[in-house]
C-alpha positions as a printed Julia matrix, in Angstrom:
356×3 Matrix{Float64}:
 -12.48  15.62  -23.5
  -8.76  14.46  -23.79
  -7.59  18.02  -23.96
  -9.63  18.6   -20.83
  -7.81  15.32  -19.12
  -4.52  16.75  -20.69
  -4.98  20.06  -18.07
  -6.45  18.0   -15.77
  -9.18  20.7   -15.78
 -11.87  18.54  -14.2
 -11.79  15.32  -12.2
 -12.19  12.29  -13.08
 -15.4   11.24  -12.29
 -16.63  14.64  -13.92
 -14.79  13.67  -17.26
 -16.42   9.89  -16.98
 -19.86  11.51  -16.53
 -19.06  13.49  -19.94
 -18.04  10.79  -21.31
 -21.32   8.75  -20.74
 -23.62  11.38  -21.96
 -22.06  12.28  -24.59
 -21.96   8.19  -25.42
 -25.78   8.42  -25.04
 -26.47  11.27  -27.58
 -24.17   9.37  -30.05
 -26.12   6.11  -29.9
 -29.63   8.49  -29.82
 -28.47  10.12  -32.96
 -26.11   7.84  -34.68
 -22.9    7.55  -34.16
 -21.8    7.82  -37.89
 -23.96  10.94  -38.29
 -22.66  14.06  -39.89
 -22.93  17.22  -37.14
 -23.77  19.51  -39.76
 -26.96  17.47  -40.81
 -28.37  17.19  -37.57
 -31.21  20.38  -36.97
 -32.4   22.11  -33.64
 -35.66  19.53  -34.06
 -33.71  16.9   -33.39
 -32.07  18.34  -30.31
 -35.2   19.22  -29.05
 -36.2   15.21  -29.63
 -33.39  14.21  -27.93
 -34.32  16.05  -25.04
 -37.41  14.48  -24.83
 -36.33  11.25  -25.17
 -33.48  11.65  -21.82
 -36.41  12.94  -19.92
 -38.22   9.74  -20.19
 -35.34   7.83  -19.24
 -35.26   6.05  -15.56
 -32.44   6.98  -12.88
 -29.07   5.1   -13.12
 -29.14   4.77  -17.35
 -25.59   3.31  -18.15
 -23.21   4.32  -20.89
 -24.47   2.58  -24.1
 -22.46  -0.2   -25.56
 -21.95  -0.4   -29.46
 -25.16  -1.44  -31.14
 -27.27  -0.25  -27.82
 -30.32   0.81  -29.36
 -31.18   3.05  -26.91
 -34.15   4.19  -28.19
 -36.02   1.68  -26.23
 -34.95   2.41  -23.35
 -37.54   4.79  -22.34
 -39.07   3.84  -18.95
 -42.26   2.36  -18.66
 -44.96   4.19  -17.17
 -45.02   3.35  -13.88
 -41.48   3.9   -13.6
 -39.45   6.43  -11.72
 -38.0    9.39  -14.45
 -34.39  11.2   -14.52
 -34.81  14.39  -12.16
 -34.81  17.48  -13.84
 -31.53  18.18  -12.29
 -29.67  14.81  -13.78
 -31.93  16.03  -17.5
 -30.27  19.42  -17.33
 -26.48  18.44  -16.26
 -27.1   16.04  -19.63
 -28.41  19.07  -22.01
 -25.05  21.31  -20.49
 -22.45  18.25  -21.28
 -24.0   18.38  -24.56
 -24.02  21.99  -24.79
 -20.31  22.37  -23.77
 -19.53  19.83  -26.35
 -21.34  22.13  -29.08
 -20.02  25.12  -27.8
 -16.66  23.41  -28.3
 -17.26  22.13  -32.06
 -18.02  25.73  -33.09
 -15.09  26.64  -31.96
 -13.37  23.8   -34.07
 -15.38  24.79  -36.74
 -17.21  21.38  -36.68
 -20.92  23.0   -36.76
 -21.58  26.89  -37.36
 -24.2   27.47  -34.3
 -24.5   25.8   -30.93
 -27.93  24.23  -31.12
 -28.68  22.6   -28.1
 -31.84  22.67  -26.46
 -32.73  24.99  -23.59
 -32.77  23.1   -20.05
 -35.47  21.84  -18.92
 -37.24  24.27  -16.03
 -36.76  23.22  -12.7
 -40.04  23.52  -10.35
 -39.79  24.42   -6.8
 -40.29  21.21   -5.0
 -37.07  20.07   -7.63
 -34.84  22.54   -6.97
 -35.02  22.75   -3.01
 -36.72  19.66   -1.52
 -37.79  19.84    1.8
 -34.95  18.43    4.37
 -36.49  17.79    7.4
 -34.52  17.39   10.79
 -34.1   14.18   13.18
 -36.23  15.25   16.3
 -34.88  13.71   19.67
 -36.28  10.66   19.57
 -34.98   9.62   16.28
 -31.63  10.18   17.4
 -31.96   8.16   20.31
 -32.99   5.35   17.81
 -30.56   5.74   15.35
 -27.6    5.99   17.99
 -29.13   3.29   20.31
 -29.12   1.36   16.98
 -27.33  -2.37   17.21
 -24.46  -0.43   15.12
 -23.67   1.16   18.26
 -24.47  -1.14   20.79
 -23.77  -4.32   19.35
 -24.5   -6.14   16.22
 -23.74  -9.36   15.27
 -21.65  -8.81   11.63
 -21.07  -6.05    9.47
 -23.4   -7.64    7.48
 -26.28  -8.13    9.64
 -26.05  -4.45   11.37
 -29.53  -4.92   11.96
 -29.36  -7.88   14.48
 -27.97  -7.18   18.49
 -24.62  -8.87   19.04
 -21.52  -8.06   20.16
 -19.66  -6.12   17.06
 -19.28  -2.41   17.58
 -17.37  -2.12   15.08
 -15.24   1.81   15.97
 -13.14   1.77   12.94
 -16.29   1.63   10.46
 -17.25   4.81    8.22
 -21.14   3.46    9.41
 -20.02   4.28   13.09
 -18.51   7.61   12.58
 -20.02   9.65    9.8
 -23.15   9.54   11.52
 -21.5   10.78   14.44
 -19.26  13.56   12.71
 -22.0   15.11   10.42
 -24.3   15.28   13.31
 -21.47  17.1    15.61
 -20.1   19.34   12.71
 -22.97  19.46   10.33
 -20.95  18.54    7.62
 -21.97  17.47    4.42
 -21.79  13.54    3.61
 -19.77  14.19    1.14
 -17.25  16.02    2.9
 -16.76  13.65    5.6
 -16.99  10.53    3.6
 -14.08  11.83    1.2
 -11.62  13.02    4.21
  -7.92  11.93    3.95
  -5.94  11.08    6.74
  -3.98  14.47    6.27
  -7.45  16.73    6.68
  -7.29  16.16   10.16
  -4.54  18.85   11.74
  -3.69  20.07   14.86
  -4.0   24.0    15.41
  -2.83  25.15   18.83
  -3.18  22.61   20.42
  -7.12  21.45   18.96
  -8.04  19.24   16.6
  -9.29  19.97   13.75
 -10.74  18.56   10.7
 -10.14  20.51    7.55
 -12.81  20.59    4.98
 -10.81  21.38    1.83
 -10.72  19.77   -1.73
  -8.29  16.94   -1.82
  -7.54  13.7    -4.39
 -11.3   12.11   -3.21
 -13.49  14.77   -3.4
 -13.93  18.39   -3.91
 -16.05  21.09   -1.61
 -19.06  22.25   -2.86
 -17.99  26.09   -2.78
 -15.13  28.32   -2.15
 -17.02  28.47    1.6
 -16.85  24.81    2.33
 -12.95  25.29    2.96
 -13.03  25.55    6.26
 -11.36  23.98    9.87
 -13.74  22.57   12.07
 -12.62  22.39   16.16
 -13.01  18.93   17.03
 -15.67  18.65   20.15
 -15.08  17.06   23.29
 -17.78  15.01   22.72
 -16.03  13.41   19.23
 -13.17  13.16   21.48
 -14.85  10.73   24.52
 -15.96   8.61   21.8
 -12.33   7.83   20.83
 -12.11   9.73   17.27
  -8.58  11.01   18.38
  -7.74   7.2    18.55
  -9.35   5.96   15.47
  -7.49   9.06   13.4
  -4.2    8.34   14.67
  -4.18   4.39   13.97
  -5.45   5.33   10.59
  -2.64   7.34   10.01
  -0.3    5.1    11.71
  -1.03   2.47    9.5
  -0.46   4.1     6.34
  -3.99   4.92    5.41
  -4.27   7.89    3.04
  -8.01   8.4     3.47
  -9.88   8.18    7.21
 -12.81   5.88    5.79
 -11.4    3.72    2.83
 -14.58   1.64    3.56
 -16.21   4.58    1.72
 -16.61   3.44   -2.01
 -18.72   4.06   -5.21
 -18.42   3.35   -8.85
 -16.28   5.81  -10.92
 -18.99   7.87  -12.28
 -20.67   8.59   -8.9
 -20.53  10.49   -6.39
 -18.09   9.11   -3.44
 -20.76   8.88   -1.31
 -23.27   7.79   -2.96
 -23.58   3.88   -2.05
 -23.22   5.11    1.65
 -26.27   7.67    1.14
 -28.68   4.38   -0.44
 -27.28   2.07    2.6
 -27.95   5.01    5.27
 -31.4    4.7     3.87
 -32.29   1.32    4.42
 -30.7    1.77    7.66
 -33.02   4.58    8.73
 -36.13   2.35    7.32
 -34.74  -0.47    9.7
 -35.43   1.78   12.6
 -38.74   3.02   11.07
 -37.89   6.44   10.94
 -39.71   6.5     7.42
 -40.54  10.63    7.54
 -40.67  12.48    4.05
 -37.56  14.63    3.49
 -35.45  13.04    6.3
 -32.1   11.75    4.93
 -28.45  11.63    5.88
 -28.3   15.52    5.43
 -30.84  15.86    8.36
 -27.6   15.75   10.76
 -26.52  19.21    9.33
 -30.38  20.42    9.9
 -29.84  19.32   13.63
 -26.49  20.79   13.91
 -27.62  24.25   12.21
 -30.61  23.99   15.11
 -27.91  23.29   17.98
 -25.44  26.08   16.9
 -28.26  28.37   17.34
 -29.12  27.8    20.33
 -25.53  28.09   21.75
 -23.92  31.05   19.73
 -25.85  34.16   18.4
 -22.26  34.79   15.86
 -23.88  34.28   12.56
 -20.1   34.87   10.84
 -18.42  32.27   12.83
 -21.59  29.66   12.33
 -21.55  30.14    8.74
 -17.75  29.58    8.74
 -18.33  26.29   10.92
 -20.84  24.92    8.57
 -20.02  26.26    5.1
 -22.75  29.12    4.21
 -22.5   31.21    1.54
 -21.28  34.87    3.21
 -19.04  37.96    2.6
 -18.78  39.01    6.33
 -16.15  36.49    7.07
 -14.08  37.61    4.57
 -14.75  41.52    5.04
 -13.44  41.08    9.07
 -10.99  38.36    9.2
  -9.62  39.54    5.07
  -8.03  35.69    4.0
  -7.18  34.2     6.94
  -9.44  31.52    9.1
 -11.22  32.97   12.09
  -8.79  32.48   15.09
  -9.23  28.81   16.33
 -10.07  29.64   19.87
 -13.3   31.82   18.2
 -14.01  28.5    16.6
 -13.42  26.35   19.64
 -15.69  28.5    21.79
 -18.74  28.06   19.33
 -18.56  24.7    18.78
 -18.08  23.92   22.82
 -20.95  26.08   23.56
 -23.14  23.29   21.76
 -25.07  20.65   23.5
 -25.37  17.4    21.72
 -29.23  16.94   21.16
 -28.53  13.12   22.34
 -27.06  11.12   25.0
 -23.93   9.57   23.95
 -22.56   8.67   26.65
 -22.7    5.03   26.1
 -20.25   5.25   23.19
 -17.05   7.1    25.26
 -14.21   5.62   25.59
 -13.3    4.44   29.23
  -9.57   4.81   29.91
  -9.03   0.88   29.84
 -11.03   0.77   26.77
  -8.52   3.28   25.26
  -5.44   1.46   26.75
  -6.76  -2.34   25.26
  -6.81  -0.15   21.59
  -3.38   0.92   21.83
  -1.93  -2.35   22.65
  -4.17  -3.95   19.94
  -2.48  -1.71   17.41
   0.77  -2.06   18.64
   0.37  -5.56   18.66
  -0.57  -5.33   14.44
């Protein structure tokens, strides 16, 4: 691991991840243990024993006995996903010894075998109604604290990730991850649009060579005030758009903003199986449908997985007024109306941050 932070070949949340499971095996097996005594049973064991561990295990501390900390029976279990990123760490860590001539042969156990319903579970879209509750919500009409978002009052509260990455993902279909790690810098002008540009940066990565992408900012984004909130952000020396955004080192950026977004959907009692913050991109993917029939430049937009892009516009970006036309062509599935900017509401903003 310290050569790997020496070439900075992985991030640092990746390398803290590493770091805790490989932590875990050592308390499992003994931390004094000899590598060449250890046989392929007792990898096989240990993967037993991680698969009856609860979500959220922590890195052991010395004299954990971590044995016990199987989960009880009634308990929720590590997802097959969170079993089998474990079993690779370990893996790569074998795979390395060998090379060191630590052990002769790589014996970690085989990953454990995903079903169906684990691999892909099914995201279900916001249907019109739910988006009329979730964006009629006291959030964006009024609540009375940060804290109690739930109660009406008289906080809208415009420079809040809570206001806006709802609003983003739904009118880009971005990821929450994306949007939640965007500097201050991924937002560009190109001829004259605005643009947010979906690329890896110091708070995130993409989740594939498609993600990088430019996304036309749409008018509606634009009513709201978004132009507004970017440039004060910037103006004030921000280097990310939603600072707000946090999570502990060896999670995901997003992650406390996914478990809040969940409570605040069960607030509204929109309770559905399947329906989570990536339900915006499900209604986006529906809306881009019905206003373009250019699979190449929707799969740009969003992030797909394609070769066509590539084979017609060779490594450039599709031409921004392509882009621009797509994304105008859409219809917000919701009446936002309520949540534009009027031009004195715009004018009291920029005095307010002139004023600080």
């Amino acid at each position: 691991l310290a050569e790997v932070e020496a070439r900075n070949a992985a991030r640092p949340r990746t390398i803290l991840e590493k770091k805790t499971d490989l932590a875990l095996f050592a308390a499992y097996i003994g931390a004094d243990r000899d590598m060449r005594t250890i046989d392929r049973q007792e990898y096989r064991d240990y993967r037993n024993f991680i698969a009856t561990l609860p979500p959220g295990t922590r890195r052991p501390k010395l004299g954990d006995n971590v044995r016990d900390w199987i989960g009880k029976d009634d308990t929720p279990r590590l997802a097959p996903a969170s079993i089998n990123k474990k079993l690779s760490n370990l893996s790569a860590f074998l795979k390395w010894c060998v090379e060191e001539g630590i052990v002769e042969n790589n014996l970690a156990p085989k990953s454990i075998v995903q079903r169906e319903s684990d691999r892909k579970k099914e995201i279900r879209t916001f249907t019109t109604d739910q988006l009329k509750l979730i964006f009629n919500a006291p959030i964006y009409t009024g609540c009375e604290s940060h804290h109690f978002y739930k109660r009406p009052g008289s906080l809208v509260d415009r420079d809040s990730a809570r206001f806006w990455l709802p609003l983003i993902a739904l009118i880009t279909g971005a990821r929450l991850n994306e949007v939640a790690g965007l500097a201050t810098t991924d937002v560009v002008e190109i001829k004259n649009h605005l643009c947010i540009w979906f690329k890896p940066n110091d708070y995130r990565g993409v989740k594939s060579v498609n993600g990088i992408r430019y996304v036309p900012v749409h008018t509606e984004l634009l009513k709201i005030g978004f132009r507004q909130f970017w440039e004060t952000r910037k103006k004030n020396g921000e280097q990310r758009l939603f600072p707000d955004v946090t999570s502990a080192e060896t999670r995901q950026l997003s992650a406390s903003f996914s478990q809040w977004f969940g409570r605040f959907l069960d607030s509204l009692g929109i309770h559905g199986k399947g329906q989570v913050f990536h339900s915006y991109r499900h209604v986006n993917v529906d809306v881009q449908n019905l206003a373009s029939r250019d699979l190449i430049l929707k799969n740009y937009l969003t992030g797909h997985s394609q070769n066509s892009t590539r084979e017609i516009y060779g490594s450039k970006d599709p031409p921004v007024e392509e882009l621009v036309a797509v994304v105008e062509a859409m219809t917000v599935p919701v009446d936002l109306s309520h949540l534009h900017l009027s031009p004195t509401d715009s004018q009291k903003k920029h005095r307010r941050d002139d004023h600080n």
